[in-house]
Coordinates of C-alpha atoms in Angstrom, one line a residue:
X1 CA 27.5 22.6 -12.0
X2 CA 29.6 25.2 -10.0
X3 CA 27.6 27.2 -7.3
X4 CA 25.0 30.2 -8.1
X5 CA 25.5 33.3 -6.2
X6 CA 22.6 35.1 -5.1
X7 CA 23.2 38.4 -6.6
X8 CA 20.5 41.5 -6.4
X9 CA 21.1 44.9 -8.7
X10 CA 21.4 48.1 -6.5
X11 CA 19.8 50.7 -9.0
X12 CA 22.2 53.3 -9.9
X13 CA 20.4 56.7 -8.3
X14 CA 20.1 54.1 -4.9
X15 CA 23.8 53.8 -4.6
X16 CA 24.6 57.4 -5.3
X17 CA 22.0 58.4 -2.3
X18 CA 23.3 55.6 0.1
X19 CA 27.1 56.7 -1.2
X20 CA 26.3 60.2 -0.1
X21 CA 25.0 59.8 3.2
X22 CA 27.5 57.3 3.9
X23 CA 30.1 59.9 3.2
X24 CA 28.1 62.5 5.4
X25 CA 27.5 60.3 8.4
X26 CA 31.3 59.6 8.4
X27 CA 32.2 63.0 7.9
X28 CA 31.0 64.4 10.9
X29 CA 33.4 62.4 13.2
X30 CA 36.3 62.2 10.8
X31 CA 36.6 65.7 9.3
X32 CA 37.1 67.4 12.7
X33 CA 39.9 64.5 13.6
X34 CA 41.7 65.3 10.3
X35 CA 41.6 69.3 11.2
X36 CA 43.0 68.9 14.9
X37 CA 46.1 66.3 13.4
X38 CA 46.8 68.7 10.5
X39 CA 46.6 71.2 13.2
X40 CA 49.1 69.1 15.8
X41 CA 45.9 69.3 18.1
X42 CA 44.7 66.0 20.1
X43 CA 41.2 65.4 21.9
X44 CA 40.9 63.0 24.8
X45 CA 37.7 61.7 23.7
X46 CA 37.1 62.3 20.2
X47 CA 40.7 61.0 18.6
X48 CA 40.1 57.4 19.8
X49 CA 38.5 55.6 17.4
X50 CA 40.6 57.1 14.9
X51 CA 44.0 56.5 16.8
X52 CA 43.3 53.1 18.4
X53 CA 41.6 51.4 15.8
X54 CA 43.5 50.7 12.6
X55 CA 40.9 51.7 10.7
X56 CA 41.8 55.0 8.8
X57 CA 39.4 57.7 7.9
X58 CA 39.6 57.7 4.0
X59 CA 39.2 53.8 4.7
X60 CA 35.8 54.5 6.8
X61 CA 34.8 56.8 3.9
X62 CA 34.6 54.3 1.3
X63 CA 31.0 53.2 1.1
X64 CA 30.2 49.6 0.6
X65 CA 27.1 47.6 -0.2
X66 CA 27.7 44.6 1.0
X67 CA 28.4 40.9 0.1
X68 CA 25.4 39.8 -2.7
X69 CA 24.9 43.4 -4.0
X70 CA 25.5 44.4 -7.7
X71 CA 26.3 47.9 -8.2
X72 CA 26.8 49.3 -12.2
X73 CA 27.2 52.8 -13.7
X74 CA 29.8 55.2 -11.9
X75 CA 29.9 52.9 -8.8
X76 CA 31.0 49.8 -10.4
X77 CA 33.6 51.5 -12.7
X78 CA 35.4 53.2 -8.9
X79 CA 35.1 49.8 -7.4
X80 CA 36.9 47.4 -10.2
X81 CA 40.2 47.9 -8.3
X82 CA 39.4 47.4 -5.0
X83 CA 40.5 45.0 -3.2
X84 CA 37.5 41.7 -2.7
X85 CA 35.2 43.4 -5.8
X86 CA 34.7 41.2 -8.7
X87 CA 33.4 41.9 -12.1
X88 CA 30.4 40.1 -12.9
X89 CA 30.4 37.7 -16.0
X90 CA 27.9 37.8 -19.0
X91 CA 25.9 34.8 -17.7
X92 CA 25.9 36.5 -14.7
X93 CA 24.6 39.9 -16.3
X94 CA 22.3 38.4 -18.4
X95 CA 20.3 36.8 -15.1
X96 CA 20.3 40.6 -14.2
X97 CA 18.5 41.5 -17.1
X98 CA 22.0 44.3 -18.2
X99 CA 23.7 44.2 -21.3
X100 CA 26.9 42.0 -22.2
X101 CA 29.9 43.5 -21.3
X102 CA 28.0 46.0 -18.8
X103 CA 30.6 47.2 -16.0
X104 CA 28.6 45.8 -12.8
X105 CA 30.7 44.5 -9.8
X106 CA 29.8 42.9 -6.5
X107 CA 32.1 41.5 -3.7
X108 CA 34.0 38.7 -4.5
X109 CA 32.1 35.5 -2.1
X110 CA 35.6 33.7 -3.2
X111 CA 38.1 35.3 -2.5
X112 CA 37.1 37.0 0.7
X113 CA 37.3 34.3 2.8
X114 CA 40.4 32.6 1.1
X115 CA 42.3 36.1 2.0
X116 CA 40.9 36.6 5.5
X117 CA 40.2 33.2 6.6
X118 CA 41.2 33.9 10.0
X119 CA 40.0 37.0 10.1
X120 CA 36.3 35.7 9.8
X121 CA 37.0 32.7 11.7
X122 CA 38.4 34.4 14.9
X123 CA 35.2 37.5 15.0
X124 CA 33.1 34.8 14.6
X125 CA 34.5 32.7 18.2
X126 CA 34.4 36.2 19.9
X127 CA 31.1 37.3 18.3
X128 CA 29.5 33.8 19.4
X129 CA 31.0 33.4 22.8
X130 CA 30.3 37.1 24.2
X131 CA 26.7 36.4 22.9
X132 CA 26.3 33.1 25.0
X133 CA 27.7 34.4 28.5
X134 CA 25.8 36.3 30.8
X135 CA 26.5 40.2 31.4
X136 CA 28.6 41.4 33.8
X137 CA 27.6 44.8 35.6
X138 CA 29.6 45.2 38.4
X139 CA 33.3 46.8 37.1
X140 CA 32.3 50.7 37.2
X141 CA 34.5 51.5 34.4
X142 CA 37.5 51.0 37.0
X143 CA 39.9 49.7 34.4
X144 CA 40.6 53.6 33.8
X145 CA 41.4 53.7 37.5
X146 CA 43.9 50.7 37.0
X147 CA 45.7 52.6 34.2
X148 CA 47.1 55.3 36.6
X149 CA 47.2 53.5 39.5
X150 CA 50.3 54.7 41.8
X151 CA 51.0 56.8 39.0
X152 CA 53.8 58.4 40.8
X153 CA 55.5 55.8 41.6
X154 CA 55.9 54.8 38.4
X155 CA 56.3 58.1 36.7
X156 CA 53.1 57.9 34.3
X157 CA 51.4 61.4 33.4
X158 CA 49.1 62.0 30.6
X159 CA 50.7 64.4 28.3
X160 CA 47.9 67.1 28.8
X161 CA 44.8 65.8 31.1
X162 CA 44.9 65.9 34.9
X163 CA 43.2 63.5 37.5
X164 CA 39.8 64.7 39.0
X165 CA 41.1 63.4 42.2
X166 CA 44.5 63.7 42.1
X167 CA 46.9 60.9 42.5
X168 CA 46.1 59.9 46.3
X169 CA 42.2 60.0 45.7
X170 CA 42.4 57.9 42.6
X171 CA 44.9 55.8 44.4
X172 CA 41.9 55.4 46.8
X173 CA 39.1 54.3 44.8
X174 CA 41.2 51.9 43.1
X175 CA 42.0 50.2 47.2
X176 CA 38.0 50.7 48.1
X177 CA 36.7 48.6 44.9
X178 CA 36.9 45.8 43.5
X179 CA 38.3 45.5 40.0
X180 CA 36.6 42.9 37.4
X181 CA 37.6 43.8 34.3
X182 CA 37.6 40.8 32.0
X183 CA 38.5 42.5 29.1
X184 CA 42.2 42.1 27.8
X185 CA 42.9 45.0 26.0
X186 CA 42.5 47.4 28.9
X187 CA 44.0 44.8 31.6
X188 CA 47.2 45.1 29.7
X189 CA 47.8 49.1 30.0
X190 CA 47.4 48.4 34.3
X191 CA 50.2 49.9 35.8
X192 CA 52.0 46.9 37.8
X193 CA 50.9 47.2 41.2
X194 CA 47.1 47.0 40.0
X195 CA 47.5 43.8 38.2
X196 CA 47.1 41.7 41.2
X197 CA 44.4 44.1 42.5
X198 CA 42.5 42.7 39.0
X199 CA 39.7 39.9 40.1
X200 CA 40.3 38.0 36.7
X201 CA 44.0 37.3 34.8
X202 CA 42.5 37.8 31.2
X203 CA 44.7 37.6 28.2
X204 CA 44.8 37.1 25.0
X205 CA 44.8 33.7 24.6
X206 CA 41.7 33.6 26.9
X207 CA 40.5 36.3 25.3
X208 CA 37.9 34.0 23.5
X209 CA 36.4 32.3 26.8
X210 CA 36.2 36.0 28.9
X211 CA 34.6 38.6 26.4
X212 CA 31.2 39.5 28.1
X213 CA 28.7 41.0 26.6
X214 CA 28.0 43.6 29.8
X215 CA 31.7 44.8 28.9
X216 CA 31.9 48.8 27.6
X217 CA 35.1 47.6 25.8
X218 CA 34.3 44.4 24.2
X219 CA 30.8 46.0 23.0
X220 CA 33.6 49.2 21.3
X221 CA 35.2 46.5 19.8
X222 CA 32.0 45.5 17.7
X223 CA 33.2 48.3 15.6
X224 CA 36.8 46.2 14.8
X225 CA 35.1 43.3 13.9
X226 CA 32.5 45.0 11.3
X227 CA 35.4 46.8 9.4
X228 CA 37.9 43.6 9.4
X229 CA 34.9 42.1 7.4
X230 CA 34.8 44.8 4.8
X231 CA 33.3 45.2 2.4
X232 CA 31.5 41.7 2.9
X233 CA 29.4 44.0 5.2
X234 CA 27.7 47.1 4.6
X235 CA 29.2 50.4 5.3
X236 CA 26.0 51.0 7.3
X237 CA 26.3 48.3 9.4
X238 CA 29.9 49.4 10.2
X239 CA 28.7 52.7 10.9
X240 CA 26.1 51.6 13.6
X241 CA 29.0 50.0 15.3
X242 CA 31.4 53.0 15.0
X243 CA 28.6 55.3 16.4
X244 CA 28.0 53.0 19.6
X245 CA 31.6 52.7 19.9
X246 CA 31.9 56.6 19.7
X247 CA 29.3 57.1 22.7
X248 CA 30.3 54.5 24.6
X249 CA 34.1 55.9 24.3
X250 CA 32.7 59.2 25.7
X251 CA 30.6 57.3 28.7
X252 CA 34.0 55.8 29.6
X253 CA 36.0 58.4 29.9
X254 CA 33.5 60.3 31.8
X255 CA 33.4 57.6 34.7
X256 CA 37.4 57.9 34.1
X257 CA 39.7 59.2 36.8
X258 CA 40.4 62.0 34.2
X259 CA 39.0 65.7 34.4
X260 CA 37.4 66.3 31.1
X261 CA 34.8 69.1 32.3
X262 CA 36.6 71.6 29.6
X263 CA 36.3 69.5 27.1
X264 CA 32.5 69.5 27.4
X265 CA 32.3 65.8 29.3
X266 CA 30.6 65.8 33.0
X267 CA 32.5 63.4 34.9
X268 CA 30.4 60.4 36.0
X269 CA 31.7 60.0 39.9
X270 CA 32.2 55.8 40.2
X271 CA 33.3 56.8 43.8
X272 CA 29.9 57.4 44.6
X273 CA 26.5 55.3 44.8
X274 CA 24.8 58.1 42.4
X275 CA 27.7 57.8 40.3
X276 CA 27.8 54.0 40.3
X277 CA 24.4 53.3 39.6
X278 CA 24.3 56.2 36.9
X279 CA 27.4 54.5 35.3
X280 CA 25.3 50.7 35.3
X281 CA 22.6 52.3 33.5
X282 CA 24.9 53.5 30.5
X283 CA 26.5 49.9 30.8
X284 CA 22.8 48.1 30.3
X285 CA 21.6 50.3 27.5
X286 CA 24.9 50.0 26.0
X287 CA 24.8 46.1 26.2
X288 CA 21.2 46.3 25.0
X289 CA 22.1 48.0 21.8
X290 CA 25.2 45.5 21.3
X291 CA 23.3 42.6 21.7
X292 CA 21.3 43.7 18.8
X293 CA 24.6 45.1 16.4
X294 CA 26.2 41.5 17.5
X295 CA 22.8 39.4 16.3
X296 CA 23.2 41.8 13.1
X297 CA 27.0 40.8 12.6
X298 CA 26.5 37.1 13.3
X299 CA 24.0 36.8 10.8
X300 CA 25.9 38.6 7.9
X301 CA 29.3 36.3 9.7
X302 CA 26.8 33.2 8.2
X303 CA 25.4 34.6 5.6
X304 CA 29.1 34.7 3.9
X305 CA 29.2 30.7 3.8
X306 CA 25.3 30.6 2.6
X307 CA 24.8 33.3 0.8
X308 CA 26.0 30.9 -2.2
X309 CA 22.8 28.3 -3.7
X310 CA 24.4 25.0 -3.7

């Protein structure tokens, strides 16, 4: 006998209310990104997710249920060309207690992880081995520093922000701290005389054996991992992610070299001992709330190999 999947119905009227708020909840962060591009306009803070991720906004839009649910009616009919939907068959329907030849759909448990096989694997080494080291606390959100480091020198402006301390003072705090940051994808935007200044060489290959789960960046990138395992996840999920992603984004560039005061973002002074210990707060709650989102991740990461009755 092949395997059962454990299916459940989504009523109709439930999907059209979780559909909707989905859409909402989205919509506040991505319709004001979509006015300033159409406009040629760019925000510092508010433009990241959207231009660093690959993620697009009509992509975050789409609501999803999530691997196991059934959706029918209006919902199923949108969804029977998506990509990793299936139809369901009428044995299938008939456990459901719908009609032969009903149009119900559900994510499709077999081809998912045929497609994106390394895709699941790889989240799943990061997602396990950030969760079983011990935070780190002690960087200050000076991998922003890094990033301008002797700008001058090596002819590095940002197209419209200027630095809070100028080029000498951030030169300064970068030569008075240490710098930990064991997160790759900031290390690799240092400028080249801070990459010996760095405590730890991380790259990508060691990306797996550094990610720490006290790191602002690595607890952003939660957010990449739920939407490369769409729609096997719920759109809610993905959404908790994006919206710790979106404040911790903001925290960051507040304890950034950068002065974002007329944008609406009080710098958080990392030169300072108010500053510092104001900035290891954020980076505790912040861990807190990952630890949880990564728990929530891991456990939908399994439940795509048993979520099938063998």
């Amino acid at each position: 006998m092949p395997p059962v999947e454990l299916l459940s119905l989504l009523a109709e009227d439930s999907a059209q209310i979780r559909e909707e708020d989905h859409l909402q909840r989205v919509s506040r962060y991505a319709d004001p990104y979509l006015a300033r591009r159409s406009a040629g306009q760019k925000h510092p803070v508010e433009d990241f997710l959207f231009t660093y991720y690959t993620q697009k906004p009509g992509q975050l839009k789409r609501w999803h249920p999530g691997a196991g649910v059934v959706l029918t009616g209006g919902q199923a009919a949108a969804r029977q060309g998506w990509k990793h939907y299936r139809t369901l068959d009428d044995g299938e329907l008939a456990s459901l207690g719908l009609a032969a030849g009903s149009t119900a759909v559900t994510f499709d448990r077999a081809a998912f992880p045929a497609d994106r096989k390394e895709a699941v694997a790889f989240a799943g080494v990061i997602l396990r081995g950030t969760a079983s080291r011990p935070a780190q606390f002690g960087c200050f959100g000076l991998h922003e520093w890094a990033m301008v480091y002797r700008q001058d020198k090596f002819d590095l402006r940002h197209e419209y922000l200027q630095l809070r301390l100028g080029s000498a003072g951030t030169d300064k705090v970068v030569e008075d701290n240490k710098i930990r940051c064991t997160h790759f994808d900031a290390f690799r935007f240092y400028t080249p005389d801070a990459i010996p200044l760095n405590e730890f060489s991380p790259s990508r290959e060691s990306q797996r054996h550094m990610e720490q789960p006290g790191c602002l960046h690595a607890n952003m990138d939660l957010y990449k991992w739920a939407y490369k395992l769409l729609p096997a996840l719920s759109s809610e999920l993905v959404m908790d992610c994006f919206e710790l992603s979106w404040r911790i984004r903001a925290m960051d560039m507040q304890a950034s070299p950068y002065d974002l005061a007329e944008w609406g973002y009080p710098a958080i002074p990392i030169e300072t001992p108010q500053g510092k210990a104001s900035y290891v707060e954020y980076q505790r709650n912040f861990a807190a709330e990952a630890t949880a989102l990564r728990e929530r991740l891991a456990l939908d990461l399994g439940a795509l190999a048993d979520g099938v009755q063998k």
